[in-house]
Each structure stands twice: as structure tokens, then as C-alpha cells.
Amino acid sequence: MSEEVKASNSELSPIKINAKNNGKNFEDFDYPSRSENASEADQENTENGDSHEELEELDDKSRRRKTLAASATAHHHVGAHLKCIRPTEDIFNPEDPKIREDIIFMITQYLSDEGYNTSKMTIYDEANVKWHEKEERVAEFKRLKKAILDGDWAEVDKLSAKPLIKNHKSFLYAVYKQQYLEYIEHQETQKASCKMKPLEHLQTTPNEFKDLCYLLTAKAVHDAPSFKNWEGVGPAREKLVEQFQNMLNFENTDKDGTHQVQEFFGLTNLLDFFLGVSSSPVAYQIEFSRYHPRIAPRVNTLLQDYTSFVIPNAVRATLTGHRGNVKCVEFVGEEGREIVSGSSDNTIRIWETESAKVIGILEGHESRIWDVSSNKNGSMVSSASGDGTIKLWDMKASKHSCIFSLVGHSGDVYSVKVHPGDNHVVSGGYDKIIRFYDASTGQLVKMFTGHQLSVSKTIFNPLGNLIISGSKDNTIKFWDIVSGLCVRTISSHLGEVTSVEMNTSGTLLLSSSKDNSNRLWDVRMGRPIKRLKGHQNTSKNFIRAGFVNDSLIVGGSEDGIVYIWDQDTGEVLQKLRGHTGIVYNAIWSQKQSLFVSCSDDKTLKTWWYDESVPLEL
């Protein structure tokens, strides 16, 4: 590894200011009032013959001394950082077109959010962005939404012929189905029959299409099993508009997961100003990363926080305490200051990441814990258990109390995942059914059926409009949350699918299977692009894998080793040895720059980079 990439393993802790003194907050110090000091001093010093000006000077000095004393006692010395990244260093190239694009994007986004549309358009014009085309598309989308809500199906059909719409078969199917159901509702069977041909061409679930055919002879929409929960014309139109908006959100994200911005020119003074003020926070983030770079790194974007990334090669800490094998592990929230683990001892444990000490034990499940998940800010943890329930735990409370116990599954619940919006959770298990719950009320919102065997893993795509599930029936399915339809099925694995994960942009899917492989898929094309081998995954275990820093892949193995693969080449880059039993999973924390793994040996381990230990290839 080169000196530019290899980092020092010396840890830096952010400076903490102790604003307390003898139980008193800084703001609680009792400063004498100006009027009290003045009146007492004036009386005493007038008797001694002092002038008014001298009294004022003495008074100011006295108050100044008290202020300085109070400020001094409200802080404590922690020492200076010996290594420092200075804002003046060349940590990013101000002439880099990508950096300048990021600045323009942040400015226009702010102006748009605050309603300064004229200013935004002025910047667009000066930056030579063809925003007129974008505005025209936005106008068309608004017309389509209005036409759907108004039931103007002639206008909907006209706008659906546009390239962006006509290539989305699942949305077109939903449009035709909505028209068809409304014709049935109004007893216009002749008009409804005209929609049968496009529905047959676009349908993905034969049972639902059979029910659509049955409705031609039925009295009402609710007579068909597939539509017994149909909410009526108005609510169904609103759901269709929501589905359309989710589709637009996905289309407006490019392959790197960032919004597309064209190359900008001009705006020199404004750009130079923002480039100048941006250097200090970037330098601060670099300075307080876990691994200090030996030389100032080059930052290529301002839209993401800087994080240090060094491939771990050694055990940092072993977390012991569980009395059974540890099936699952997760960093709590994006910050990752705590770790949550679930075990066959029926308990969930919360650990402090830095000290590796247990800080909480969550009890209440009556069987083993198969999976855990956390929301983004770390305020809630969800757990899936063999007792058929999912529990939601409040992480803000000191006792980590259970908020809801979600029921409905008729067997082991193998998977749980919190929605990117933090308001819902999805679960899957032995009963083959995927369930979607409202996390704020604990109520079941929707069920998704279609798998022939147990559902081993359920996740969301980054936008939160799709559920992706892996199953023991060897398939991976994509589900549209709004319509409830399965929009894609992947059937290429030769063994049970034990895990599915998506990269941060939602363009790549990673699956693990008992055919002894992890596979990387192009989501848009629906085809495999890499097969990762070397590990063992063949017996009755849920061996899982995930993305690391959008460049590597990490996963567990039945041989007790944590494997790290290069995402681009598929080659094994590193093997982390230390566990004495099956490694079920390994998770990466971007903010903590650490791995954590869970194992059949009843332990968890955190992993970091140790200069004295060579990389094992």
C-alpha cells in the first residue's frame, strides 16, 4: 500500500469543551449587575476623593477580571492537535468543474427552497443551463398529475405516450388498471373491455389479471379477491399520482446517485467566495477523521462529507456477553456511536462503539433474534424474532423501552428493515409474506405475496419506493410499495437467497446465495455483472454481505473469515481472521471507519487498520 493511501492508526478525539464548574453551567455564573457595582463603588470612592472617571475605570477592570476568571474556570486544557490539516492547503482544486458544479447546485437549491425563483433563473441563465427544457418537462408532469386526479383519461393517454412514461411498463399497467376499474365501477363494461388487451400485454401477476377479467361479469370492483380492499376512485387516483412521483424521483438520479447538473461557466466572483468559505469545514472534517492522511487528500465533491477509508486488517475489540450465537449486528444510526446485536439467547444488546462496552440489554422476545435495523438518526431500533414478532425500541430513553410489538407473521421473522423516511418498517419470514408497517402507529399497512418459500431478507431502495426481497425459493423480487405489485423477478441463483443489499445510489444490487456465491447486479438492466467467490455459504445459515464505501464488498462465511472483495474486479482483497465460528455478517460504518462482525462463536468484533499487521491477500 502506498504512503498516500496508508494512514496513521493514531486516533484523534474531537476537542470537548467542559462548560461546567462545580456543578454550575457557564451561563449560570452570577455576574454582578452594572448598576449595583456602580452605586456601591461611587459611594465608597467619593469619600476617598476619587474622580468619576477613575471610578468608572476601576469598575470596568473589576468586571473584566471577573469575566476572565469565570471563562477560565469554565474550560479545561486538553492539549493541541499535533497533526493538523490547514484550510490553506490544497485539499481540493478550485478549478475542478465538479467542485464548481457542486457550488452552483447548492446555491440554486437554496434559492429554490426559499422561493427566490427569479434569482435562481438568473443564475441558471448565466451558468448556461438549458433550464427551459426542464421547465417544460415539469409542466408536462404537472399536467399528467392533474389529468389523473381529474379523471381526464384522454389527456393521460396522450401524455403517457411521451418517452419517459411509455418505457415504464409497471406505471402504464397501473394507469390502464385504474381506468379499467373506474369503468367497472360506473358499469361501463364496453369501455372497460377495450383496456383488456394492453392490460394483458403489461400484466405481471396472472391471478390479478384473471380477477380483472372476472370483473367484466361482476357487479362491483370489490367482488374480485384481488380488489376487495380497493378504496374507491379518489384514493386510487391519489395513489397513482404518488406512484408517478416516486418514478420521477428515481429517474432524476444519475448512476452515481447524485442529481444531474450541467457544466457551468461564469459566476466567477460568487464561485470564488463559496470556494473560499468551503475550505475550512472540509479541513475540519479531515482533521477529525479516525485516520489522519499523511498528506492532504484531494476532495472531489462538496455534496458529501469527507470520511477516511482504510481497509481494516486487524481486530480492534472483541465484544463478549451474549450467551448464544450472534445472528445479526448493525451500527445504530448514521453516526454509528453505538452497535446493536441480536442473538439466539433471545436478547438484543447495545454496545458503545468506542469503548466496546455493553450499555444496554433489551429483553422481551421469546425466541432468537434473526435481524436488527436502525433508523438514520439512531433514535429507534427494530428487531425481528423467531417468536413471530417485530419489536420497535426507543433508543432515546435511558432504559431503551419497547415502543410497539408488531404482530401478524405466523412463524419466524427472518428480516426487518427501517424505511429511509424512518416512518415505516418492512419484514419477511417463514410464512412467505412481506409485511409493511407504520412505525408511528404499529399498524399493518400492506402485505406483499408472491414468494413460494420463506422470505430471508427484505430491504428498501434508497428512494424508498421499492421493496427488494430475497427468498429460499431462489428468487429476488422487486415490489412497488404504492401499487403492491411485483415489478421484477430475478431467478438466476441456483440456491436459496440469504441476503440482498443495495448501494447508496440504488443502481447496484448485491445478493448472497447458498450456491456459494455473492452476485452483483445492474438494477436498471436486471442482469448480473460480477460473481464473487472464495467464501463458504452452503448450509443452514443466513450468510450476508454488504457494500463498503461504494467500492468494496464485505461478507461473512461459514469458514469463520470476514471476506472483502473489490467491487470492480470481483477479486478477494482481504481476509479478516479472528472468529472461531461461522461469521454471519459484517457491517461497515462510514462515520466510524470501522467494520463490525457477528459470529456463531457468541462474539462480535470490530476491525480497524493496524500498521504493524500486514494485509492478508
XYZ file of C-alpha atoms in Angstrom:
617
model
C 0.000 0.000 0.000
C 1.380 3.434 -0.946
C 2.272 6.108 1.590
C -0.511 8.311 0.167
C -3.162 5.687 0.952
C -1.735 4.168 4.142
C -2.839 6.163 7.169
C -1.624 6.507 10.693
C -3.544 4.464 13.220
C -3.283 7.158 15.828
C -6.767 8.140 16.887
C -7.886 11.696 17.283
C -10.730 12.736 19.523
C -12.627 15.950 18.863
C -11.911 18.695 21.373
C -14.582 18.651 24.048
C -15.298 21.859 25.952
C -16.262 21.293 29.539
C -18.726 24.092 30.220
C -19.328 23.119 33.829
C -17.602 24.126 37.044
C -18.578 22.672 40.420
C -21.970 21.673 39.070
C -22.595 25.123 37.621
C -23.146 25.815 33.939
C -21.175 28.599 32.275
C -24.271 30.696 31.806
C -25.224 30.286 35.479
C -22.273 32.276 36.898
C -23.602 35.179 38.968
C -22.190 38.318 37.428
C -22.898 41.488 39.474
C -25.089 43.973 37.689
C -23.660 47.218 36.336
C -25.954 49.382 38.479
C -25.145 47.576 41.744
C -21.391 47.827 41.238
C -21.601 51.455 40.246
C -23.689 52.588 43.202
C -21.508 50.855 45.830
C -18.202 51.911 44.262
C -19.340 55.516 43.738
C -20.270 55.924 47.394
C -17.026 54.394 48.732
C -14.624 56.121 46.384
C -16.292 59.545 46.540
C -15.457 59.598 50.221
C -11.796 58.977 49.315
C -11.807 61.820 46.845
C -11.650 59.701 43.642
C -12.929 61.265 40.420
C -15.887 59.852 38.496
C -13.626 58.785 35.590
C -11.326 56.836 37.926
C -14.316 55.084 39.453
C -15.527 54.041 36.015
C -12.070 52.658 35.103
C -11.805 50.640 38.325
C -15.320 49.310 37.827
C -14.556 48.145 34.260
C -11.327 46.435 35.351
C -13.115 44.611 38.162
C -15.855 43.313 35.921
C -13.316 42.343 33.273
C -11.282 40.328 35.806
C -14.417 38.505 36.989
C -15.437 37.730 33.415
C -11.989 36.338 32.561
C -11.943 34.268 35.745
C -15.355 32.804 35.004
C -14.354 31.986 31.427
C -11.125 30.305 32.582
C -12.851 28.077 35.142
C -15.455 27.049 32.526
C -12.826 25.332 30.320
C -10.144 22.720 30.767
C -6.940 22.063 28.884
C -6.902 19.077 26.511
C -3.756 19.891 24.538
C -3.205 20.891 20.951
C -3.552 18.622 17.941
C -0.070 17.777 16.777
C -1.341 16.916 13.328
C -3.469 19.474 11.595
C -4.937 19.914 8.135
C -4.899 23.615 7.403
C -7.616 25.239 5.258
C -4.922 26.883 3.145
C -3.580 23.558 1.938
C -4.578 22.341 -1.476
C -7.255 19.911 -0.312
C -9.369 20.475 -3.405
C -8.857 22.088 -6.763
C -10.988 25.252 -7.023
C -10.822 24.976 -10.810
C -12.264 21.439 -10.806
C -15.516 21.586 -12.853
C -17.183 19.112 -10.479
C -16.447 21.303 -7.447
C -17.846 24.353 -9.246
C -20.937 22.392 -10.254
C -21.469 21.427 -6.611
C -21.303 25.083 -5.556
C -23.851 26.100 -8.195
C -26.105 23.222 -7.207
C -26.069 24.254 -3.526
C -26.786 27.892 -4.373
C -29.683 27.156 -6.724
C -31.096 24.540 -4.355
C -31.155 27.089 -1.540
C -32.756 29.761 -3.741
C -35.369 27.272 -4.908
C -36.179 26.138 -1.344
C -36.548 29.737 -0.176
C -38.734 30.726 -3.133
C -36.222 33.027 -4.863
C -37.126 31.698 -8.295
C -36.126 34.812 -10.238
C -32.648 34.765 -8.717
C -32.399 31.049 -9.394
C -33.301 31.543 -13.063
C -30.764 34.363 -13.342
C -28.015 32.058 -12.122
C -29.224 29.337 -14.470
C -29.030 31.762 -17.403
C -25.559 32.986 -16.511
C -24.398 29.395 -15.935
C -25.594 28.481 -19.432
C -28.002 25.790 -18.221
C -30.841 24.891 -20.581
C -33.446 25.097 -17.886
C -36.299 25.817 -20.313
C -36.384 22.157 -21.338
C -36.516 21.119 -17.715
C -39.349 23.549 -17.004
C -41.311 22.193 -19.946
C -40.934 18.655 -18.634
C -42.026 19.765 -15.169
C -45.098 21.406 -16.711
C -45.950 18.172 -18.541
C -45.615 16.178 -15.346
C -47.941 18.589 -13.538
C -50.465 18.247 -16.361
C -50.291 14.460 -16.093
C -50.840 14.524 -12.342
C -53.793 16.880 -12.727
C -55.278 14.757 -15.509
C -55.076 11.633 -13.344
C -56.710 13.346 -10.368
C -59.426 14.824 -12.636
C -60.021 11.535 -14.477
C -59.179 13.108 -17.845
C -58.015 9.799 -19.343
C -57.747 11.129 -22.896
C -55.123 13.620 -21.689
C -53.451 10.909 -19.612
C -53.147 8.627 -22.650
C -51.700 11.495 -24.689
C -49.054 12.373 -22.091
C -48.269 8.705 -21.412
C -47.022 8.399 -24.989
C -44.001 10.531 -24.051
C -40.685 8.576 -23.942
C -40.197 8.892 -20.172
C -43.615 7.373 -19.454
C -44.071 4.779 -22.161
C -40.897 2.931 -21.158
C -42.209 2.272 -17.639
C -44.465 -0.720 -18.073
C -45.383 -1.017 -14.408
C -46.696 2.560 -14.340
C -48.556 2.151 -17.654
C -50.143 -1.007 -16.268
C -51.250 0.920 -13.184
C -52.744 3.671 -15.403
C -54.709 1.205 -17.545
C -55.838 -0.713 -14.464
C -57.119 2.480 -12.850
C -59.116 3.349 -15.973
C -60.455 -0.200 -16.167
C -61.573 -0.267 -12.516
C -63.296 3.093 -12.865
C -65.214 1.842 -15.937
C -66.277 -1.224 -13.930
C -67.300 0.970 -11.014
C -69.503 3.024 -13.363
C -70.854 -0.134 -15.086
C -69.277 0.859 -18.418
C -68.218 -2.663 -19.385
C -67.813 -1.883 -23.091
C -65.209 0.805 -22.401
C -63.580 -1.484 -19.835
C -63.205 -4.315 -22.346
C -61.189 -2.000 -24.623
C -58.478 -1.885 -21.923
C -58.103 -5.663 -21.664
C -55.553 -6.004 -24.439
C -52.966 -3.513 -23.052
C -53.548 -4.922 -19.567
C -52.873 -8.443 -20.789
C -49.699 -7.261 -22.526
C -48.354 -5.459 -19.445
C -49.583 -7.711 -16.613
C -47.038 -9.320 -14.278
C -49.360 -11.219 -11.904
C -51.658 -13.724 -13.665
C -54.025 -14.021 -10.694
C -54.747 -10.306 -10.724
C -55.360 -10.343 -14.477
C -57.823 -13.209 -14.018
C -59.681 -11.102 -11.466
C -59.729 -8.189 -13.915
C -61.359 -10.456 -16.492
C -63.851 -11.677 -13.906
C -64.932 -8.096 -13.170
C -66.493 -7.830 -16.645
C -69.305 -10.040 -15.345
C -69.278 -8.886 -11.723
C -71.496 -6.292 -10.089
C -68.773 -4.332 -8.295
C -64.994 -3.997 -8.117
C -64.906 -5.478 -4.606
C -66.334 -8.783 -5.870
C -62.873 -9.837 -7.116
C -60.454 -11.146 -4.434
C -57.574 -9.017 -5.717
C -59.576 -5.806 -5.308
C -61.624 -6.465 -2.179
C -59.610 -3.697 -0.430
C -59.950 -1.193 -3.287
C -60.524 2.197 -1.661
C -62.504 3.794 -4.458
C -61.894 6.173 -7.341
C -60.500 9.178 -5.446
C -57.976 7.435 -3.166
C -56.866 5.153 -6.016
C -56.111 8.176 -8.220
C -54.074 9.757 -5.418
C -52.032 6.550 -5.051
C -51.421 6.508 -8.796
C -50.081 10.074 -8.643
C -47.836 9.070 -5.725
C -46.515 6.129 -7.748
C -45.778 8.503 -10.639
C -43.866 10.872 -8.341
C -41.763 8.000 -6.988
C -40.906 7.018 -10.543
C -39.800 10.592 -11.313
C -37.625 10.689 -8.203
C -35.844 7.547 -9.351
C -35.358 8.861 -12.897
C -33.908 12.160 -11.655
C -30.972 10.333 -10.043
C -27.976 9.528 -12.186
C -25.759 6.452 -11.954
C -23.698 7.915 -9.129
C -26.792 8.736 -7.078
C -26.384 12.496 -7.487
C -28.636 14.916 -9.321
C -27.507 15.702 -12.812
C -26.019 19.192 -13.209
C -24.601 20.503 -16.451
C -21.217 22.190 -16.824
C -21.229 25.786 -15.638
C -19.403 28.864 -16.835
C -19.090 32.356 -15.414
C -20.200 33.413 -11.922
C -16.517 33.833 -11.082
C -16.859 36.104 -8.065
C -19.686 34.119 -6.497
C -17.905 30.822 -7.026
C -14.615 32.141 -5.634
C -16.394 33.320 -2.491
C -18.051 29.964 -1.834
C -14.879 28.061 -2.641
C -13.070 30.147 -0.063
C -15.584 29.549 2.741
C -15.851 25.836 1.878
C -12.197 25.026 2.546
C -12.376 25.394 6.348
C -15.225 22.883 7.007
C -13.591 20.398 4.625
C -10.311 20.719 6.525
C -12.166 20.271 9.824
C -13.774 17.028 8.639
C -10.403 15.678 7.510
C -8.752 16.615 10.798
C -11.294 14.813 12.948
C -11.491 11.617 10.904
C -10.345 8.416 12.618
C -7.375 8.032 10.284
C -5.246 11.086 9.536
C -3.904 11.214 5.995
C -0.142 11.610 5.746
C -0.661 14.245 3.066
C -3.690 16.459 2.467
C -6.144 14.456 0.326
C -7.822 15.817 -2.770
C -11.576 16.318 -2.269
C -13.615 15.942 -5.466
C -17.098 16.926 -4.281
C -18.683 19.240 -1.720
C -22.026 17.423 -1.638
C -20.748 14.651 0.628
C -18.919 14.697 3.961
C -15.263 13.713 3.931
C -14.587 10.336 5.568
C -11.322 8.458 5.839
C -11.280 4.990 4.352
C -8.588 2.436 5.075
C -9.084 -1.312 4.600
C -9.109 -2.880 8.103
C -6.655 -5.693 8.736
C -6.842 -6.397 12.474
C -9.243 -6.888 15.372
C -9.739 -3.674 17.330
C -12.012 -5.086 20.053
C -13.961 -8.256 20.866
C -17.438 -7.694 22.282
C -18.476 -10.508 24.625
C -21.616 -11.011 26.694
C -24.127 -12.892 24.546
C -24.861 -16.440 25.765
C -25.788 -17.722 22.292
C -24.619 -17.269 18.717
C -24.925 -13.702 17.434
C -27.147 -13.780 14.346
C -27.168 -10.091 13.419
C -25.454 -6.761 14.009
C -25.900 -3.150 12.933
C -24.398 0.258 13.697
C -27.033 2.479 15.341
C -27.846 5.417 13.073
C -25.583 7.047 10.521
C -23.187 8.257 13.229
C -22.602 4.705 14.467
C -21.651 5.646 18.020
C -23.443 2.528 19.241
C -23.736 -1.030 17.926
C -26.847 -3.217 18.238
C -26.701 -7.018 18.087
C -29.241 -9.845 18.254
C -28.594 -13.364 19.488
C -30.036 -16.834 19.939
C -30.099 -16.041 23.684
C -33.303 -14.062 22.895
C -31.714 -10.719 23.809
C -30.598 -7.594 21.998
C -27.502 -5.815 23.270
C -26.432 -2.211 22.773
C -22.692 -1.547 22.787
C -20.690 1.673 22.812
C -18.582 1.610 19.657
C -15.515 3.383 21.044
C -15.221 1.536 24.351
C -16.717 -1.806 23.156
C -18.685 -1.962 26.423
C -22.313 -3.077 26.677
C -24.578 -0.175 27.668
C -27.972 -1.843 27.407
C -29.725 -5.215 27.199
C -33.156 -5.308 25.544
C -35.353 -8.168 26.696
C -38.873 -9.124 25.673
C -38.565 -11.512 22.740
C -39.365 -15.168 23.463
C -37.113 -16.656 20.788
C -33.880 -15.968 18.912
C -33.263 -12.627 17.212
C -32.790 -13.033 13.457
C -32.301 -9.433 12.373
C -31.962 -5.859 13.659
C -32.229 -2.483 11.926
C -31.872 1.164 12.931
C -33.256 4.425 11.587
C -30.927 7.145 10.291
C -30.718 9.330 13.398
C -30.363 6.353 15.727
C -33.489 7.101 17.751
C -35.152 3.750 17.013
C -34.046 0.132 16.613
C -36.227 -2.659 15.248
C -35.742 -6.376 15.870
C -37.138 -9.490 14.151
C -37.526 -12.680 16.159
C -38.387 -16.347 15.954
C -41.389 -15.617 18.189
C -43.193 -14.168 15.149
C -42.984 -10.511 16.242
C -41.090 -7.368 15.334
C -40.317 -5.007 18.185
C -39.544 -1.292 17.908
C -37.274 0.097 20.627
C -36.884 3.716 21.740
C -33.138 4.463 21.802
C -33.593 7.986 23.184
C -34.938 6.755 26.505
C -32.357 5.779 29.124
C -33.967 2.343 29.583
C -34.412 1.657 25.828
C -38.089 0.788 26.175
C -40.192 -1.124 23.626
C -42.488 1.219 21.663
C -44.506 -1.331 19.684
C -44.642 -5.068 19.220
C -45.747 -5.693 15.637
C -47.703 -8.902 15.058
C -49.104 -10.710 12.025
C -46.433 -13.201 10.976
C -47.284 -16.870 11.564
C -43.723 -18.080 12.065
C -40.147 -16.905 12.454
C -39.494 -13.368 11.236
C -36.136 -13.518 9.476
C -35.751 -9.905 8.357
C -36.663 -6.341 9.321
C -35.622 -3.021 7.780
C -36.468 0.599 8.608
C -37.670 2.739 5.684
C -35.331 5.587 4.550
C -38.037 8.009 5.690
C -37.933 6.436 9.198
C -41.753 6.151 9.368
C -42.217 2.539 8.237
C -40.611 -0.894 8.557
C -40.743 -3.941 6.288
C -40.427 -7.543 7.415
C -40.320 -11.027 5.940
C -40.193 -14.537 7.306
C -41.192 -18.158 7.337
C -44.812 -17.525 6.247
C -43.615 -16.291 2.780
C -45.380 -12.936 3.268
C -43.763 -9.486 3.266
C -45.403 -7.068 5.667
C -45.178 -3.260 5.602
C -45.914 -1.487 8.924
C -46.417 2.110 10.030
C -43.718 2.668 12.663
C -45.559 5.615 14.244
C -48.756 3.634 14.979
C -47.640 -0.001 14.856
C -50.366 -0.775 12.322
C -50.016 -3.088 9.325
C -50.242 -1.030 6.121
C -49.821 -3.583 3.345
C -48.866 -7.187 2.579
C -46.963 -8.469 -0.453
C -47.414 -12.072 -1.548
C -45.674 -13.971 -4.328
C -42.738 -15.899 -2.907
C -43.129 -19.676 -2.844
C -40.888 -20.247 0.211
C -39.637 -18.312 3.254
C -38.521 -14.711 2.806
C -34.958 -14.431 4.118
C -34.254 -10.716 3.623
C -36.217 -7.525 2.907
C -34.789 -4.066 2.186
C -35.784 -0.740 0.581
C -34.132 1.000 -2.331
C -32.565 4.373 -1.370
C -35.577 6.360 -2.619
C -37.919 4.236 -0.539
C -40.435 3.486 -3.309
C -39.419 -0.158 -3.785
C -39.050 -3.190 -1.538
C -36.492 -5.803 -2.579
C -36.804 -9.294 -1.123
C -34.709 -12.449 -1.218
C -36.197 -15.878 -0.609
C -35.474 -19.539 -0.093
C -37.281 -20.099 -3.419
C -34.007 -18.898 -5.084
C -35.577 -15.652 -6.348
C -35.220 -11.919 -5.763
C -38.330 -9.775 -6.196
C -38.841 -6.020 -6.575
C -42.139 -4.672 -5.205
C -43.725 -1.287 -5.886
C -44.894 -0.038 -2.480
C -47.784 2.082 -3.753
C -49.393 -0.438 -6.101
C -48.287 -3.532 -4.207
C -47.208 -5.166 -7.475
C -44.115 -7.240 -8.093
C -42.398 -5.285 -10.876
C -39.400 -7.571 -11.401
C -38.222 -11.076 -10.503
C -34.622 -12.335 -10.720
C -34.286 -16.117 -10.839
C -30.624 -16.697 -11.683
C -29.407 -18.091 -8.356
C -29.099 -21.867 -8.044
C -29.505 -21.853 -4.267
C -31.528 -20.127 -1.561
C -31.049 -16.353 -1.448
C -29.827 -15.430 2.039
C -29.275 -11.701 1.625
C -29.908 -8.674 -0.619
C -28.411 -5.178 -0.311
C -28.323 -2.028 -2.485
C -25.577 0.538 -2.962
C -26.195 4.148 -1.927
C -27.315 5.265 -5.399
C -29.677 2.331 -5.919
C -28.041 1.317 -9.192
C -26.392 -1.899 -7.973
C -27.845 -4.865 -6.090
C -25.797 -7.385 -4.119
C -27.237 -10.817 -3.392
C -25.911 -13.749 -1.349
C -26.950 -17.320 -2.017
C -26.354 -20.852 -0.851
C -24.963 -21.608 -4.297
C -21.684 -20.418 -2.691
C -21.674 -17.021 -4.402
C -22.365 -13.350 -3.922
C -23.612 -11.681 -7.097
C -23.581 -8.064 -8.193
C -26.488 -6.925 -10.388
C -27.140 -3.916 -12.600
C -30.562 -2.824 -11.314
C -31.627 -0.932 -14.449
C -30.690 -3.753 -16.822
C -31.631 -6.536 -14.426
C -28.537 -8.553 -15.312
C -25.578 -9.902 -13.281
C -22.258 -8.122 -13.737
C -19.993 -9.852 -11.174
C -19.825 -13.131 -9.265
C -17.857 -13.038 -6.015
C -16.407 -16.300 -4.751
C -13.944 -17.601 -2.187
C -16.178 -17.764 0.887
C -18.465 -20.600 2.026
C -22.260 -20.375 2.055
C -23.975 -23.726 1.558
C -25.620 -24.940 4.780
C -28.496 -23.844 7.035
C -27.275 -20.335 7.808
C -28.134 -16.809 6.717
C -24.737 -15.644 5.467
C -24.992 -11.991 4.414
C -22.906 -9.391 2.596
C -22.995 -5.642 2.003
C -21.389 -2.660 0.258
C -18.421 -0.760 1.684
C -17.767 2.827 0.638
C -19.291 2.078 -2.812
C -16.017 0.445 -3.862
C -15.719 -2.777 -1.857
C -17.969 -5.606 -0.731
C -17.742 -7.338 2.659
C -19.437 -10.519 3.800
C -19.442 -13.389 6.246
C -18.558 -17.001 5.642
C -19.046 -20.424 7.173
C -15.255 -20.846 7.482
C -15.138 -18.110 10.180
C -13.460 -15.478 7.984
C -14.638 -11.998 7.014
C -14.078 -11.558 3.274
C -13.511 -8.237 1.489
C -13.869 -8.109 -2.312
C -13.039 -5.424 -4.844
C -16.325 -4.331 -6.371
C -14.867 -3.621 -9.816
C -12.769 -6.768 -10.288
C -14.555 -9.245 -8.001
C -11.215 -10.303 -6.509
C -10.700 -11.003 -2.790
C -8.683 -8.089 -1.349
C -8.513 -9.073 2.302
C -9.400 -11.897 4.691
C -10.028 -10.931 8.319
C -9.341 -13.808 10.715
C -10.245 -13.820 14.383
C -13.608 -15.525 14.852
C -13.717 -19.202 15.862
C -17.123 -19.914 14.342
C -19.337 -19.071 11.377
C -19.376 -15.343 10.528
C -22.970 -14.408 9.705
C -22.417 -10.821 8.633
C -20.025 -7.862 8.650
C -21.163 -4.218 8.570
C -19.234 -1.064 7.662
C -19.725 2.343 9.315
C -18.724 5.285 7.150
C -18.583 7.725 10.065
C -16.685 5.408 12.422
C -14.384 3.952 9.718
C -14.824 0.540 11.324
C -16.193 -2.897 10.494
C -18.219 -4.922 12.988
C -18.873 -8.650 12.514
C -21.085 -11.179 14.315
C -20.434 -14.871 14.697
C -21.536 -18.291 15.844
C -18.774 -18.047 18.498
C -21.092 -15.776 20.575
C -18.956 -12.671 19.981
C -18.824 -9.530 17.900
C -15.587 -7.988 16.690
C -14.724 -4.507 15.487
C -11.968 -4.223 12.894
C -9.537 -1.422 12.061
C -6.235 -0.786 10.313
C -3.072 -1.660 12.260
C 0.179 -0.589 10.585
C 2.106 -3.395 12.263
C -0.111 -6.089 10.719
C 0.365 -6.871 7.008
C -2.623 -7.071 4.671
C -3.524 -10.712 4.018
C -4.395 -11.204 0.361
